[in-house]
Short mmCIF file of C-alpha atoms in Angstrom, two decimals:
data_model
loop_
_atom_site.label_atom_id
_atom_site.label_comp_id
_atom_site.label_asym_id
_atom_site.label_seq_id
_atom_site.Cartn_x
_atom_site.Cartn_y
_atom_site.Cartn_z
CA UNK A 1 -18.99 -7.54 12.44
CA UNK A 2 -15.61 -8.32 13.86
CA UNK A 3 -14.38 -11.83 13.26
CA UNK A 4 -10.65 -11.23 12.75
CA UNK A 5 -8.28 -8.30 13.32
CA UNK A 6 -8.73 -6.15 10.15
CA UNK A 7 -12.46 -7.02 9.58
CA UNK A 8 -14.23 -3.81 10.82
CA UNK A 9 -17.51 -3.74 9.19
CA UNK A 10 -19.44 -5.76 6.53
CA UNK A 11 -19.39 -3.00 3.87
CA UNK A 12 -15.75 -2.20 4.24
CA UNK A 13 -14.89 -2.91 0.63
CA UNK A 14 -17.51 -0.51 -0.74
CA UNK A 15 -16.32 2.14 1.86
CA UNK A 16 -12.72 1.79 0.85
CA UNK A 17 -13.67 2.09 -2.86
CA UNK A 18 -15.52 5.34 -1.93
CA UNK A 19 -12.56 6.64 0.05
CA UNK A 20 -10.10 6.17 -2.87
CA UNK A 21 -12.51 7.48 -5.50
CA UNK A 22 -12.79 10.66 -3.42
CA UNK A 23 -9.05 11.15 -2.88
CA UNK A 24 -7.67 9.93 -6.35
CA UNK A 25 -7.21 13.46 -7.87
CA UNK A 26 -5.04 14.57 -4.83
CA UNK A 27 -3.51 11.26 -3.70
CA UNK A 28 -0.02 11.67 -5.04
CA UNK A 29 0.38 15.21 -3.90
CA UNK A 30 -1.10 14.59 -0.46
CA UNK A 31 1.26 11.64 0.08
CA UNK A 32 4.27 13.81 -0.47
CA UNK A 33 2.76 16.55 1.82
CA UNK A 34 1.76 14.30 4.65
CA UNK A 35 5.03 12.50 4.70
CA UNK A 36 7.22 15.58 4.23
CA UNK A 37 8.67 13.83 1.10
CA UNK A 38 9.90 10.76 3.13
CA UNK A 39 7.66 8.47 1.12
CA UNK A 40 10.21 8.55 -1.68
CA UNK A 41 13.02 7.18 0.57
CA UNK A 42 10.60 4.61 2.00
CA UNK A 43 9.79 3.32 -1.52
CA UNK A 44 13.49 3.04 -2.33
CA UNK A 45 13.93 0.94 0.88
CA UNK A 46 11.11 -1.33 -0.31
CA UNK A 47 12.74 -1.85 -3.67
CA UNK A 48 16.00 -2.73 -1.97
CA UNK A 49 14.16 -5.30 0.08
CA UNK A 50 12.66 -6.80 -3.06
CA UNK A 51 16.03 -7.64 -4.59
CA UNK A 52 14.63 -7.13 -8.01
CA UNK A 53 16.77 -8.10 -11.13
CA UNK A 54 16.40 -7.15 -14.76
CA UNK A 55 13.71 -9.19 -16.50
CA UNK A 56 11.87 -9.85 -13.24
CA UNK A 57 8.03 -10.25 -13.17
CA UNK A 58 6.50 -8.25 -10.34
CA UNK A 59 2.99 -7.63 -8.88
CA UNK A 60 2.09 -4.49 -7.13
CA UNK A 61 -1.00 -4.99 -5.00
CA UNK A 62 -3.06 -1.94 -4.20
CA UNK A 63 -1.11 -0.10 -6.88
CA UNK A 64 -3.24 3.04 -6.69
CA UNK A 65 -1.96 5.66 -9.09
CA UNK A 66 0.98 3.35 -9.99
CA UNK A 67 3.81 5.16 -8.27
CA UNK A 68 5.37 1.99 -6.87
CA UNK A 69 4.87 0.06 -10.15
CA UNK A 70 6.75 2.63 -12.18
CA UNK A 71 9.65 2.58 -9.77
CA UNK A 72 9.63 -1.31 -9.91
CA UNK A 73 9.87 -0.93 -13.77
CA UNK A 74 13.08 0.97 -13.44
CA UNK A 75 14.55 -2.02 -11.60
CA UNK A 76 13.34 -4.83 -13.90
CA UNK A 77 13.83 -2.89 -17.09
CA UNK A 78 12.26 -3.36 -20.52
CA UNK A 79 12.79 -7.18 -20.44
CA UNK A 80 10.78 -7.34 -17.23
CA UNK A 81 7.06 -7.09 -16.60
CA UNK A 82 5.07 -5.14 -13.94
CA UNK A 83 1.38 -5.63 -13.13
CA UNK A 84 -0.51 -3.30 -10.79
CA UNK A 85 -3.80 -4.30 -9.40
CA UNK A 86 -6.37 -2.25 -7.43
CA UNK A 87 -10.03 -2.19 -6.60
CA UNK A 88 -10.38 1.51 -7.34
CA UNK A 89 -11.07 2.44 -11.03
CA UNK A 90 -10.44 6.07 -10.24
CA UNK A 91 -6.98 5.39 -9.05
CA UNK A 92 -6.28 3.02 -11.93
CA UNK A 93 -7.39 5.80 -14.36
CA UNK A 94 -4.67 8.07 -13.14
CA UNK A 95 -2.10 5.27 -13.29
CA UNK A 96 -3.03 4.70 -16.84
CA UNK A 97 -2.85 8.35 -17.73
CA UNK A 98 0.83 8.20 -16.42
CA UNK A 99 1.37 5.15 -18.54
CA UNK A 100 0.23 7.02 -21.69
CA UNK A 101 2.35 9.96 -20.88
CA UNK A 102 5.37 7.65 -20.52
CA UNK A 103 4.57 6.06 -23.88
CA UNK A 104 4.28 9.50 -25.52
CA UNK A 105 7.71 10.59 -24.18
CA UNK A 106 9.55 7.49 -25.07
CA UNK A 107 7.58 6.25 -28.16
CA UNK A 108 7.82 2.77 -26.66
CA UNK A 109 5.11 0.82 -24.76
CA UNK A 110 6.61 0.04 -21.35
CA UNK A 111 5.80 -3.42 -19.81
CA UNK A 112 3.49 -2.07 -17.15
CA UNK A 113 -0.02 -3.14 -17.03
CA UNK A 114 -2.89 -2.10 -14.72
CA UNK A 115 -5.80 -4.37 -13.78
CA UNK A 116 -8.74 -4.08 -11.51
CA UNK A 117 -8.74 -6.83 -8.88
CA UNK A 118 -9.31 -7.65 -5.29
CA UNK A 119 -6.36 -8.26 -2.94
CA UNK A 120 -8.39 -11.10 -1.33
CA UNK A 121 -8.74 -12.95 -4.58
CA UNK A 122 -5.91 -12.07 -6.88
CA UNK A 123 -6.67 -12.85 -10.53
CA UNK A 124 -3.35 -14.68 -11.21
CA UNK A 125 -2.14 -18.23 -11.14
CA UNK A 126 0.06 -19.70 -8.45
CA UNK A 127 3.73 -18.81 -8.54
CA UNK A 128 3.46 -16.33 -11.45
CA UNK A 129 5.57 -13.54 -9.93
CA UNK A 130 9.20 -13.28 -8.82
CA UNK A 131 8.19 -10.65 -6.19
CA UNK A 132 4.96 -9.16 -4.81
CA UNK A 133 5.00 -5.66 -3.32
CA UNK A 134 2.37 -3.68 -1.66
CA UNK A 135 2.31 -0.18 -0.02
CA UNK A 136 -0.38 1.14 2.39
CA UNK A 137 -2.81 -1.48 1.31
CA UNK A 138 -3.27 -3.95 4.18
CA UNK A 139 -5.09 -1.48 6.53
CA UNK A 140 -7.82 -1.35 3.86
CA UNK A 141 -8.59 -5.03 3.42
CA UNK A 142 -11.13 -6.94 5.44
CA UNK A 143 -8.78 -9.85 6.10
CA UNK A 144 -5.02 -9.30 6.40
CA UNK A 145 -4.20 -12.94 6.61
CA UNK A 146 -6.14 -13.72 3.42
CA UNK A 147 -4.52 -10.79 1.57
CA UNK A 148 -0.97 -11.89 2.50
CA UNK A 149 -1.94 -15.39 1.80
CA UNK A 150 -2.94 -14.45 -1.67
CA UNK A 151 0.28 -12.52 -2.17
CA UNK A 152 2.24 -15.61 -1.01
CA UNK A 153 0.20 -17.89 -3.36
CA UNK A 154 1.04 -15.89 -6.51
CA UNK A 155 4.67 -15.49 -5.51
CA UNK A 156 7.13 -18.12 -6.96
CA UNK A 157 9.32 -20.25 -4.63
CA UNK A 158 12.43 -18.26 -3.55
CA UNK A 159 10.53 -14.98 -4.24
CA UNK A 160 9.67 -12.28 -1.77
CA UNK A 161 6.53 -10.48 -0.46
CA UNK A 162 7.38 -7.05 0.73
CA UNK A 163 4.96 -4.66 2.42
CA UNK A 164 5.16 -1.04 3.42
CA UNK A 165 2.73 0.05 6.02
CA UNK A 166 2.01 2.87 8.65
CA UNK A 167 2.90 2.04 12.11
CA UNK A 168 3.30 3.72 15.49
CA UNK A 169 6.68 4.55 16.92
CA UNK A 170 7.74 2.53 20.00
CA UNK A 171 9.33 5.46 21.66
CA UNK A 172 6.73 7.09 23.87
CA UNK A 173 7.69 10.65 23.08
CA UNK A 174 7.72 9.98 19.22
CA UNK A 175 4.41 7.98 19.54
CA UNK A 176 2.69 10.94 21.29
CA UNK A 177 3.74 13.29 18.58
CA UNK A 178 2.77 10.74 15.90
CA UNK A 179 -0.71 10.34 17.25
CA UNK A 180 -1.26 14.08 17.50
CA UNK A 181 -0.17 14.54 13.89
CA UNK A 182 -1.89 11.49 12.47
CA UNK A 183 -5.18 11.89 14.39
CA UNK A 184 -5.56 15.66 14.28
CA UNK A 185 -3.38 17.24 11.56
CA UNK A 186 -3.98 14.83 8.71
CA UNK A 187 -7.81 14.94 8.90
CA UNK A 188 -7.50 18.77 8.97
CA UNK A 189 -5.25 18.62 5.87
CA UNK A 190 -7.81 16.50 4.17
CA UNK A 191 -10.54 18.98 4.77
CA UNK A 192 -8.25 21.83 3.48
CA UNK A 193 -7.70 19.80 0.38
CA UNK A 194 -11.45 19.60 -0.25
CA UNK A 195 -11.82 16.01 0.82
CA UNK A 196 -13.72 16.39 3.99
CA UNK A 197 -17.11 14.87 2.80
CA UNK A 198 -18.36 11.72 4.49
CA UNK A 199 -18.08 8.40 2.51
CA UNK A 200 -21.25 6.25 2.53
CA UNK A 201 -22.33 8.16 5.66
CA UNK A 202 -19.13 7.30 7.54
CA UNK A 203 -15.91 8.99 8.22
CA UNK A 204 -14.24 11.22 5.61
CA UNK A 205 -11.35 9.86 3.78
CA UNK A 206 -8.47 11.34 5.65
CA UNK A 207 -10.21 10.71 8.98
CA UNK A 208 -10.31 7.00 7.91
CA UNK A 209 -6.58 7.09 7.45
CA UNK A 210 -6.13 7.60 11.21
CA UNK A 211 -8.88 5.30 12.25
CA UNK A 212 -7.48 2.39 10.07
CA UNK A 213 -4.46 2.21 12.23
CA UNK A 214 -6.51 1.36 15.35
CA UNK A 215 -5.99 -2.29 16.35
CA UNK A 216 -3.87 -2.72 13.18
CA UNK A 217 -1.15 -5.47 13.76
CA UNK A 218 2.37 -4.10 13.80
CA UNK A 219 5.94 -5.37 14.29
CA UNK A 220 6.12 -9.01 15.59
CA UNK A 221 2.41 -9.50 15.13
CA UNK A 222 2.43 -8.64 11.57
CA UNK A 223 5.49 -10.66 10.95
CA UNK A 224 3.54 -13.52 12.54
CA UNK A 225 0.72 -13.07 10.07
CA UNK A 226 3.25 -13.29 7.29
CA UNK A 227 4.46 -16.66 8.76
CA UNK A 228 0.85 -17.86 9.24
CA UNK A 229 0.24 -17.06 5.50
CA UNK A 230 3.01 -19.51 4.50
CA UNK A 231 5.94 -17.17 4.27
CA UNK A 232 9.30 -17.98 5.83
CA UNK A 233 12.01 -15.89 7.43
CA UNK A 234 9.48 -13.14 8.11
CA UNK A 235 10.91 -9.85 9.49
CA UNK A 236 10.33 -6.19 9.72
CA UNK A 237 12.23 -3.00 9.42
CA UNK A 238 10.87 0.18 11.16
CA UNK A 239 11.75 3.38 9.36
CA UNK A 240 11.73 7.08 10.27
CA UNK A 241 11.52 6.36 13.98
CA UNK A 242 8.84 3.62 13.46
CA UNK A 243 6.35 5.88 11.63
CA UNK A 244 6.34 3.22 8.91
CA UNK A 245 7.44 -0.39 8.83
CA UNK A 246 8.49 -2.64 5.90
CA UNK A 247 7.63 -6.34 6.26
CA UNK A 248 9.44 -9.00 4.26
CA UNK A 249 8.64 -12.66 3.86
CA UNK A 250 9.95 -15.36 1.53
CA UNK A 251 8.26 -18.04 -0.35
CA UNK A 252 9.83 -21.25 0.60
#
């Protein structure tokens, strides 16, 4: 069943849930290991692109274990509000544990909230958020255009939608090395981390990570999807030689 780029099989949502249920306990550690710690700088760049202000209201789509949401909180401060939404209850469980630990340390309940929800049907009214951010999520949805359209819908006029995604370097030499690392080493790393089991009879979680990049729109093509979803001034910023790209669109 392939009707649009990004729609790969009918049961994709259930498969993706299975993937993140399997990797939730090792997700944060594996992200740091797989990216050689570069993920921290990528997130800082995303936050710069968001242009967040104290008191802002921000949505983190595909929040996972909440890492981005907590970094957003540092920008909007106690007067702001951050909501993280994800389809994986296992990932959200870890995010909520972090939230409880933060409360225990500070004795104050921070304005961060985690909610189960689907990126293709966000459970929020139009224009609720000053900014919508997402990281490593669009490869996992069955319709990229619909997901970006939903993020645009809940973003207020003048706000931004900012997306961090894996991409392939344009430079041929870098691209060859990237493919070797991404397609061979990362699945091996996943097996070494004890996450080599098949999900719903399909690929193991960290094999899916490499497969999910196949035919995934990048660069100008993804910026075009942002425009088609109703965002203006759509643009993209390759980082780390093009291993990841940050996409930015504005709600007119």
